PDB file of C-alpha atoms in Angstrom:
ATOM      1  CA  MET A  11      23.589 -13.982 -40.415  1.00 43.00           C
ATOM      2  CA  LYS A  12      23.538 -12.226 -36.929  1.00 49.00           C
ATOM      3  CA  MET A  13      26.544 -11.805 -35.645  1.00 49.00           C
ATOM      4  CA  GLU A  14      27.510 -12.563 -31.867  1.00 51.00           C
ATOM      5  CA  THR A  15      28.322 -10.021 -29.234  1.00 59.00           C
ATOM      6  CA  SER A  16      30.645 -11.336 -26.771  1.00 67.00           C
ATOM      7  CA  LYS A  17      29.622 -10.320 -23.304  1.00 74.00           C
ATOM      8  CA  TRP A  18      32.581 -10.934 -21.856  1.00 74.00           C
ATOM      9  CA  LYS A  19      34.293  -8.389 -24.074  1.00 70.00           C
ATOM     10  CA  LEU A  20      31.812  -6.048 -23.242  1.00 75.00           C
ATOM     11  CA  SER A  21      32.668  -6.698 -20.000  1.00 80.00           C
ATOM     12  CA  VAL A  22      36.127  -5.768 -20.151  1.00 77.00           C
ATOM     13  CA  LEU A  23      35.370  -2.158 -22.355  1.00 75.00           C
ATOM     14  CA  SER A  24      32.732  -1.442 -19.733  1.00 82.00           C
ATOM     15  CA  ASN A  25      35.483  -1.762 -17.186  1.00 84.00           C
ATOM     16  CA  ALA A  26      37.786  -0.108 -18.664  1.00 80.00           C
ATOM     17  CA  VAL A  27      36.035   2.991 -20.054  1.00 82.00           C
ATOM     18  CA  ASP A  28      34.726   3.717 -16.179  1.00 84.00           C
ATOM     19  CA  ALA A  29      38.808   3.001 -15.335  1.00 81.00           C
ATOM     20  CA  CYS A  30      39.889   6.050 -18.030  1.00 82.00           C
ATOM     21  CA  TYR A  31      37.080   7.742 -18.763  1.00 82.00           C
ATOM     22  CA  LYS A  32      34.041   7.134 -16.440  1.00 86.00           C
ATOM     23  CA  PRO A  33      32.252   9.984 -19.434  1.00 89.00           C
ATOM     24  CA  GLU A  34      29.320  11.926 -18.091  1.00 91.00           C
ATOM     25  CA  ILE A  35      25.784  10.377 -19.936  1.00 93.00           C
ATOM     26  CA  LEU A  36      22.933  13.342 -20.468  1.00 95.00           C
ATOM     27  CA  PHE A  37      19.785  12.427 -21.624  1.00 95.00           C
ATOM     28  CA  GLU A  38      16.902  14.220 -23.563  1.00 94.00           C
ATOM     29  CA  ASP A  39      14.340  11.737 -22.303  1.00 92.00           C
ATOM     30  CA  GLU A  40      15.478   9.086 -19.513  1.00 88.00           C
ATOM     31  CA  ASN A  41      13.441   6.562 -21.081  1.00 92.00           C
ATOM     32  CA  VAL A  42      15.092   6.161 -24.584  1.00 93.00           C
ATOM     33  CA  LEU A  43      17.661   3.214 -23.656  1.00 91.00           C
ATOM     34  CA  ARG A  44      14.519   1.365 -22.545  1.00 90.00           C
ATOM     35  CA  HIS A  45      12.352   2.726 -26.034  1.00 88.00           C
ATOM     36  CA  ILE A  46      15.288   1.493 -28.256  1.00 90.00           C
ATOM     37  CA  ALA A  47      15.498  -1.851 -26.848  1.00 86.00           C
ATOM     38  CA  GLY A  48      11.643  -2.814 -27.888  1.00 86.00           C
ATOM     39  CA  GLU A  49      12.511  -0.647 -31.227  1.00 93.00           C
ATOM     40  CA  PRO A  50      15.427  -0.497 -33.333  1.00 96.00           C
ATOM     41  CA  CYS A  51      17.165   2.916 -34.632  1.00 97.00           C
ATOM     42  CA  VAL A  52      19.714   4.286 -36.712  1.00 98.00           C
ATOM     43  CA  ILE A  53      22.057   6.318 -34.169  1.00 97.00           C
ATOM     44  CA  ILE A  54      24.044   9.172 -35.122  1.00 97.00           C
ATOM     45  CA  CYS A  55      27.380  10.899 -33.987  1.00 96.00           C
ATOM     46  CA  ASN A  56      29.546  13.260 -34.262  1.00 93.00           C
ATOM     47  CA  HIS A  57      33.326  12.423 -34.081  1.00 89.00           C
ATOM     48  CA  THR A  58      35.807  13.870 -31.344  1.00 85.00           C
ATOM     49  CA  GLN A  59      38.032  16.178 -32.540  1.00 72.00           C
ATOM     50  CA  ARG A  60      41.706  14.463 -33.602  1.00 64.00           C
ATOM     51  CA  THR A  61      44.859  15.216 -32.006  1.00 60.00           C
ATOM     52  CA  LYS A  62      48.531  14.696 -32.254  1.00 57.00           C
ATOM     53  CA  ASP A  63      48.869  12.465 -29.123  1.00 52.00           C
ATOM     54  CA  ASN A  64      45.221  11.037 -29.744  1.00 52.00           C
ATOM     55  CA  TYR A  65      45.505   7.607 -30.665  1.00 51.00           C
ATOM     56  CA  LEU A  66      42.537   6.588 -29.805  1.00 54.00           C
ATOM     57  CA  ALA A  67      40.297   9.247 -31.674  1.00 54.00           C
ATOM     58  CA  SER A  68      39.217   6.550 -33.530  1.00 61.00           C
ATOM     59  CA  SER A  69      37.288   4.797 -29.964  1.00 75.00           C
ATOM     60  CA  ASP A  70      33.856   7.050 -30.536  1.00 84.00           C
ATOM     61  CA  GLY A  71      32.676   3.821 -31.705  1.00 81.00           C
ATOM     62  CA  LEU A  72      33.907   1.939 -28.777  1.00 80.00           C
ATOM     63  CA  ILE A  73      32.442   4.644 -26.706  1.00 85.00           C
ATOM     64  CA  LEU A  74      29.213   4.415 -28.050  1.00 88.00           C
ATOM     65  CA  ARG A  75      29.291   0.634 -27.579  1.00 85.00           C
ATOM     66  CA  TYR A  76      29.989   1.232 -23.927  1.00 86.00           C
ATOM     67  CA  VAL A  77      27.069   3.908 -23.498  1.00 91.00           C
ATOM     68  CA  PHE A  78      24.555   1.444 -25.287  1.00 91.00           C
ATOM     69  CA  GLN A  79      26.069  -1.734 -23.502  1.00 86.00           C
ATOM     70  CA  GLN A  80      23.051  -3.422 -22.214  1.00 86.00           C
ATOM     71  CA  GLN A  81      21.147  -2.765 -26.051  1.00 89.00           C
ATOM     72  CA  ASP A  82      21.285  -4.738 -28.988  1.00 90.00           C
ATOM     73  CA  VAL A  83      23.686  -2.834 -31.030  1.00 91.00           C
ATOM     74  CA  CYS A  84      26.422  -2.843 -34.067  1.00 89.00           C
ATOM     75  CA  SER A  85      28.728  -0.380 -35.103  1.00 87.00           C
ATOM     76  CA  ILE A  86      30.133   0.833 -38.482  1.00 85.00           C
ATOM     77  CA  VAL A  87      33.843   0.629 -39.001  1.00 80.00           C
ATOM     78  CA  ALA A  88      35.987   1.290 -41.505  1.00 76.00           C
ATOM     79  CA  LYS A  89      38.368  -1.549 -42.667  1.00 74.00           C
ATOM     80  CA  ASP A  90      41.448   0.648 -41.940  1.00 71.00           C
ATOM     81  CA  ILE A  91      40.561   1.405 -38.488  1.00 67.00           C
ATOM     82  CA  LEU A  92      40.635  -2.659 -37.850  1.00 65.00           C
ATOM     83  CA  GLU A  93      43.842  -2.240 -39.023  1.00 68.00           C
ATOM     84  CA  LYS A  94      44.954  -0.402 -35.124  1.00 67.00           C
ATOM     85  CA  PRO A  95      46.324  -3.770 -33.379  1.00 63.00           C
ATOM     86  CA  LEU A  96      44.186  -1.859 -29.906  1.00 60.00           C
ATOM     87  CA  LEU A  97      41.285  -1.103 -31.669  1.00 62.00           C
ATOM     88  CA  ARG A  98      40.696  -4.516 -33.939  1.00 62.00           C
ATOM     89  CA  LEU A  99      41.103  -6.269 -30.051  1.00 62.00           C
ATOM     90  CA  ALA A 100      38.342  -3.944 -28.804  1.00 60.00           C
ATOM     91  CA  ALA A 101      36.360  -3.770 -31.117  1.00 60.00           C
ATOM     92  CA  GLY A 102      36.142  -7.619 -31.649  1.00 58.00           C
ATOM     93  CA  GLY A 103      33.554  -9.864 -30.780  1.00 57.00           C
ATOM     94  CA  CYS A 104      31.479  -6.028 -30.530  1.00 62.00           C
ATOM     95  CA  GLY A 105      29.068  -6.467 -33.324  1.00 68.00           C
ATOM     96  CA  CYS A 106      30.454  -4.147 -35.938  1.00 79.00           C
ATOM     97  CA  ILE A 107      30.378  -4.418 -39.500  1.00 82.00           C
ATOM     98  CA  PRO A 108      33.166  -3.110 -41.729  1.00 79.00           C
ATOM     99  CA  ILE A 109      33.080  -0.756 -44.176  1.00 80.00           C
ATOM    100  CA  ASP A 110      35.460   0.301 -47.452  1.00 78.00           C
ATOM    101  CA  ARG A 111      35.198   4.510 -47.131  1.00 71.00           C
ATOM    102  CA  LYS A 112      36.850   4.364 -50.418  1.00 71.00           C
ATOM    103  CA  SER A 113      34.132   1.881 -51.742  1.00 70.00           C
ATOM    104  CA  ALA A 114      30.876   3.426 -53.738  1.00 68.00           C
ATOM    105  CA  SER A 115      29.032   0.156 -52.726  1.00 77.00           C
ATOM    106  CA  ILE A 116      26.300   0.408 -50.564  1.00 82.00           C
ATOM    107  CA  ASP A 117      26.348  -3.936 -49.662  1.00 88.00           C
ATOM    108  CA  TRP A 118      26.706  -2.188 -45.963  1.00 90.00           C
ATOM    109  CA  VAL A 119      23.071  -0.607 -46.129  1.00 92.00           C
ATOM    110  CA  HIS A 120      21.638  -3.850 -47.093  1.00 93.00           C
ATOM    111  CA  THR A 121      24.028  -5.938 -43.743  1.00 92.00           C
ATOM    112  CA  CYS A 122      22.855  -2.833 -41.604  1.00 94.00           C
ATOM    113  CA  VAL A 123      18.838  -3.104 -42.992  1.00 96.00           C
ATOM    114  CA  ALA A 124      19.477  -7.192 -42.250  1.00 94.00           C
ATOM    115  CA  ARG A 125      20.253  -6.609 -38.607  1.00 93.00           C
ATOM    116  CA  ILE A 126      17.708  -3.884 -37.997  1.00 95.00           C
ATOM    117  CA  ARG A 127      15.009  -6.187 -39.227  1.00 95.00           C
ATOM    118  CA  GLU A 128      16.893  -9.059 -36.784  1.00 93.00           C
ATOM    119  CA  GLY A 129      15.912  -6.141 -33.985  1.00 94.00           C
ATOM    120  CA  SER A 130      19.647  -4.604 -33.575  1.00 94.00           C
ATOM    121  CA  SER A 131      20.074  -0.493 -33.514  1.00 95.00           C
ATOM    122  CA  VAL A 132      23.018   0.479 -35.538  1.00 95.00           C
ATOM    123  CA  ILE A 133      25.276   3.129 -34.551  1.00 94.00           C
ATOM    124  CA  LEU A 134      27.527   4.639 -37.200  1.00 93.00           C
ATOM    125  CA  PHE A 135      29.297   8.526 -37.679  1.00 93.00           C
ATOM    126  CA  PRO A 136      27.663  10.646 -40.854  1.00 93.00           C
ATOM    127  CA  GLU A 137      31.033  12.609 -40.780  1.00 91.00           C
ATOM    128  CA  GLY A 138      33.543   9.677 -41.573  1.00 80.00           C
ATOM    129  CA  THR A 139      36.233  10.583 -40.305  1.00 74.00           C
ATOM    130  CA  THR A 140      38.059  12.579 -37.241  1.00 69.00           C
ATOM    131  CA  LEU A 141      39.101  16.145 -38.043  1.00 66.00           C
ATOM    132  CA  LYS A 142      42.441  17.889 -36.862  1.00 62.00           C
ATOM    133  CA  GLU A 143      39.902  21.343 -36.035  1.00 62.00           C
ATOM    134  CA  LYS A 144      36.939  21.575 -33.818  1.00 65.00           C
ATOM    135  CA  THR A 145      34.519  21.716 -36.308  1.00 72.00           C
ATOM    136  CA  ILE A 146      31.442  19.381 -37.270  1.00 82.00           C
ATOM    137  CA  ASP A 147      32.156  18.561 -40.743  1.00 85.00           C
ATOM    138  CA  GLN A 148      29.589  17.575 -44.040  1.00 91.00           C
ATOM    139  CA  PHE A 149      27.231  14.579 -42.996  1.00 95.00           C
ATOM    140  CA  LYS A 150      27.187  11.694 -45.053  1.00 93.00           C
ATOM    141  CA  PRO A 151      23.460  11.024 -46.832  1.00 93.00           C
ATOM    142  CA  GLY A 152      24.213   6.970 -45.950  1.00 93.00           C
ATOM    143  CA  PHE A 153      22.003   7.022 -41.769  1.00 96.00           C
ATOM    144  CA  VAL A 154      19.484   8.852 -44.230  1.00 96.00           C
ATOM    145  CA  LEU A 155      19.124   5.821 -46.070  1.00 94.00           C
ATOM    146  CA  LEU A 156      19.619   3.243 -43.754  1.00 96.00           C
ATOM    147  CA  ALA A 157      16.694   4.654 -41.986  1.00 96.00           C
ATOM    148  CA  LYS A 158      14.684   5.022 -45.130  1.00 95.00           C
ATOM    149  CA  MET A 159      14.790   1.682 -46.487  1.00 95.00           C
ATOM    150  CA  ALA A 160      14.682   0.293 -42.469  1.00 96.00           C
ATOM    151  CA  ASN A 161      11.773   1.791 -41.908  1.00 96.00           C
ATOM    152  CA  VAL A 162      12.885   3.232 -38.186  1.00 97.00           C
ATOM    153  CA  PRO A 163      13.880   6.698 -36.813  1.00 97.00           C
ATOM    154  CA  VAL A 164      17.239   8.230 -36.198  1.00 98.00           C
ATOM    155  CA  LEU A 165      18.697   8.689 -32.580  1.00 98.00           C
ATOM    156  CA  PRO A 166      20.595  11.739 -32.744  1.00 98.00           C
ATOM    157  CA  VAL A 167      23.915  12.102 -30.328  1.00 97.00           C
ATOM    158  CA  ALA A 168      26.528  14.630 -29.481  1.00 95.00           C
ATOM    159  CA  ILE A 169      30.332  13.617 -27.670  1.00 92.00           C
ATOM    160  CA  ASN A 170      32.427  16.513 -26.373  1.00 89.00           C
ATOM    161  CA  GLY A 171      35.989  15.701 -24.975  1.00 77.00           C
ATOM    162  CA  VAL A 172      39.224  14.110 -25.989  1.00 72.00           C
ATOM    163  CA  TYR A 173      40.227  10.556 -24.784  1.00 76.00           C
ATOM    164  CA  LYS A 174      43.172  11.177 -22.041  1.00 74.00           C
ATOM    165  CA  PRO A 175      42.980   8.021 -20.052  1.00 73.00           C
ATOM    166  CA  PHE A 176      42.015   8.791 -16.298  1.00 73.00           C
ATOM    167  CA  THR A 177      40.740  12.081 -16.747  1.00 70.00           C
ATOM    168  CA  ARG A 178      36.520  10.647 -15.603  1.00 69.00           C
ATOM    169  CA  GLY A 179      34.020  12.916 -16.506  1.00 66.00           C
ATOM    170  CA  LYS A 180      35.602  15.333 -18.215  1.00 80.00           C
ATOM    171  CA  LEU A 181      34.371  12.935 -21.776  1.00 86.00           C
ATOM    172  CA  LYS A 182      30.436  14.085 -21.899  1.00 92.00           C
ATOM    173  CA  ILE A 183      27.506  12.654 -24.374  1.00 94.00           C
ATOM    174  CA  LYS A 184      24.069  14.195 -24.758  1.00 96.00           C
ATOM    175  CA  ILE A 185      21.496  11.361 -26.177  1.00 97.00           C
ATOM    176  CA  GLY A 186      18.618  12.933 -27.918  1.00 97.00           C
ATOM    177  CA  ARG A 187      15.299  11.006 -28.603  1.00 96.00           C
ATOM    178  CA  PRO A 188      14.605   9.048 -31.918  1.00 96.00           C
ATOM    179  CA  MET A 189      13.350  11.295 -34.421  1.00 97.00           C
ATOM    180  CA  PRO A 190      11.560   9.807 -37.870  1.00 96.00           C
ATOM    181  CA  LEU A 191      12.828  11.039 -41.174  1.00 96.00           C
ATOM    182  CA  GLN A 192      10.232  14.130 -42.338  1.00 93.00           C
ATOM    183  CA  CYS A 193      11.587  13.136 -46.117  1.00 87.00           C
ATOM    184  CA  GLY A 194       8.165  10.846 -48.395  1.00 80.00           C
ATOM    185  CA  THR A 195      10.471  10.172 -51.287  1.00 81.00           C
ATOM    186  CA  PHE A 196      14.553   9.186 -51.943  1.00 81.00           C
ATOM    187  CA  THR A 197      14.924  12.113 -53.780  1.00 89.00           C
ATOM    188  CA  SER A 198      18.266  14.103 -53.434  1.00 89.00           C
ATOM    189  CA  GLU A 199      16.896  17.136 -52.604  1.00 93.00           C
ATOM    190  CA  ALA A 200      14.675  15.603 -49.526  1.00 93.00           C
ATOM    191  CA  MET A 201      17.778  13.430 -48.671  1.00 93.00           C
ATOM    192  CA  GLN A 202      20.139  16.614 -48.183  1.00 94.00           C
ATOM    193  CA  ALA A 203      17.649  18.293 -46.402  1.00 96.00           C
ATOM    194  CA  GLU A 204      17.274  15.532 -43.873  1.00 97.00           C
ATOM    195  CA  VAL A 205      20.736  15.525 -43.726  1.00 97.00           C
ATOM    196  CA  ALA A 206      21.093  19.195 -43.257  1.00 96.00           C
ATOM    197  CA  ARG A 207      18.521  18.783 -40.550  1.00 97.00           C
ATOM    198  CA  PHE A 208      19.701  16.470 -38.409  1.00 97.00           C
ATOM    199  CA  ARG A 209      23.761  17.734 -38.699  1.00 96.00           C
ATOM    200  CA  GLN A 210      22.333  20.754 -36.987  1.00 96.00           C
ATOM    201  CA  ILE A 211      20.574  19.046 -34.220  1.00 97.00           C
ATOM    202  CA  VAL A 212      24.072  17.253 -33.644  1.00 96.00           C
ATOM    203  CA  GLY A 213      25.731  20.422 -33.716  1.00 94.00           C
ATOM    204  CA  GLU A 214      23.195  22.204 -31.483  1.00 95.00           C
ATOM    205  CA  MET A 215      23.823  19.275 -28.780  1.00 95.00           C
ATOM    206  CA  TYR A 216      27.264  19.631 -29.004  1.00 93.00           C
ATOM    207  CA  GLU A 217      27.353  23.012 -27.571  1.00 91.00           C
ATOM    208  CA  GLU A 218      25.174  22.252 -24.744  1.00 93.00           C
ATOM    209  CA  ILE A 219      27.888  19.890 -23.424  1.00 90.00           C
ATOM    210  CA  CYS A 220      30.510  22.370 -25.034  1.00 84.00           C
ATOM    211  CA  PRO A 221      32.786  23.753 -21.669  1.00 71.00           C
ATOM    212  CA  ASP A 222      32.376  26.949 -23.345  1.00 64.00           C
ATOM    213  CA  ASN A 223      29.564  27.552 -25.826  1.00 54.00           C
ATOM    214  CA  SER A 224      30.208  31.075 -25.107  1.00 41.00           C
ATOM    215  CA  GLN A 225      32.781  30.411 -28.169  1.00 40.00           C
ATOM    216  CA  ASN A 226      31.861  29.910 -31.410  1.00 40.00           C
ATOM    217  CA  THR A 227      33.962  27.044 -32.081  1.00 40.00           C
ATOM    218  CA  LYS A 228      31.937  24.573 -33.948  1.00 44.00           C
ATOM    219  CA  GLN A 229      30.410  25.629 -37.270  1.00 45.00           C
ATOM    220  CA  PHE A 230      26.552  23.801 -38.246  1.00 42.00           C
ATOM    221  CA  VAL A 231      25.640  26.014 -41.136  1.00 40.00           C
ATOM    222  CA  GLU A 232      25.775  24.004 -44.151  1.00 40.00           C
ATOM    223  CA  VAL A 233      27.934  26.123 -46.727  1.00 29.00           C
TER     224      VAL A 233
END
């Protein structure tokens, strides 16, 4: 059954994000939001850097829910994240799909495929967790599996900044274009090639919104 999204909670979330951060949102294609409103996709994004005082580093999913507030989307959220009262309160009613990061089960994929077939796009973060270092971690292949099973494109998104309240415009988000998978099979080699390709795409988008992209602060080459 399709989970209901609470309009009033989305409104509260939107107002809170506007008041605290007012992120700068950049588009490669100004029509992308209209496009995904009619054609669901898998939305992937890097995580922001985690700092000692950054309790809200786990808010990346909520920020993207704000970006896509006018679209029918749901977010993959780690169950342990929802143990934090503030984030659980914010996430409730926003169409979140909880996932156990320690489990090898792919039940979440089947849940997401069902949501996509109902018309919802799905947001997920392929790194799986935030990092203390300013680096993009290896992407996990779940997003490729999901896009392949649902037969939908992948929309890459990059985010840069730290969640410090009332620093309006310091958080930057770049939204790319929906891109179809290039792999024709489910072989491990084909899927890993797609994982590497999209990690590179997100990395390049990130560099474009870095305050100082002359410094090699992010590493995107697969090792």
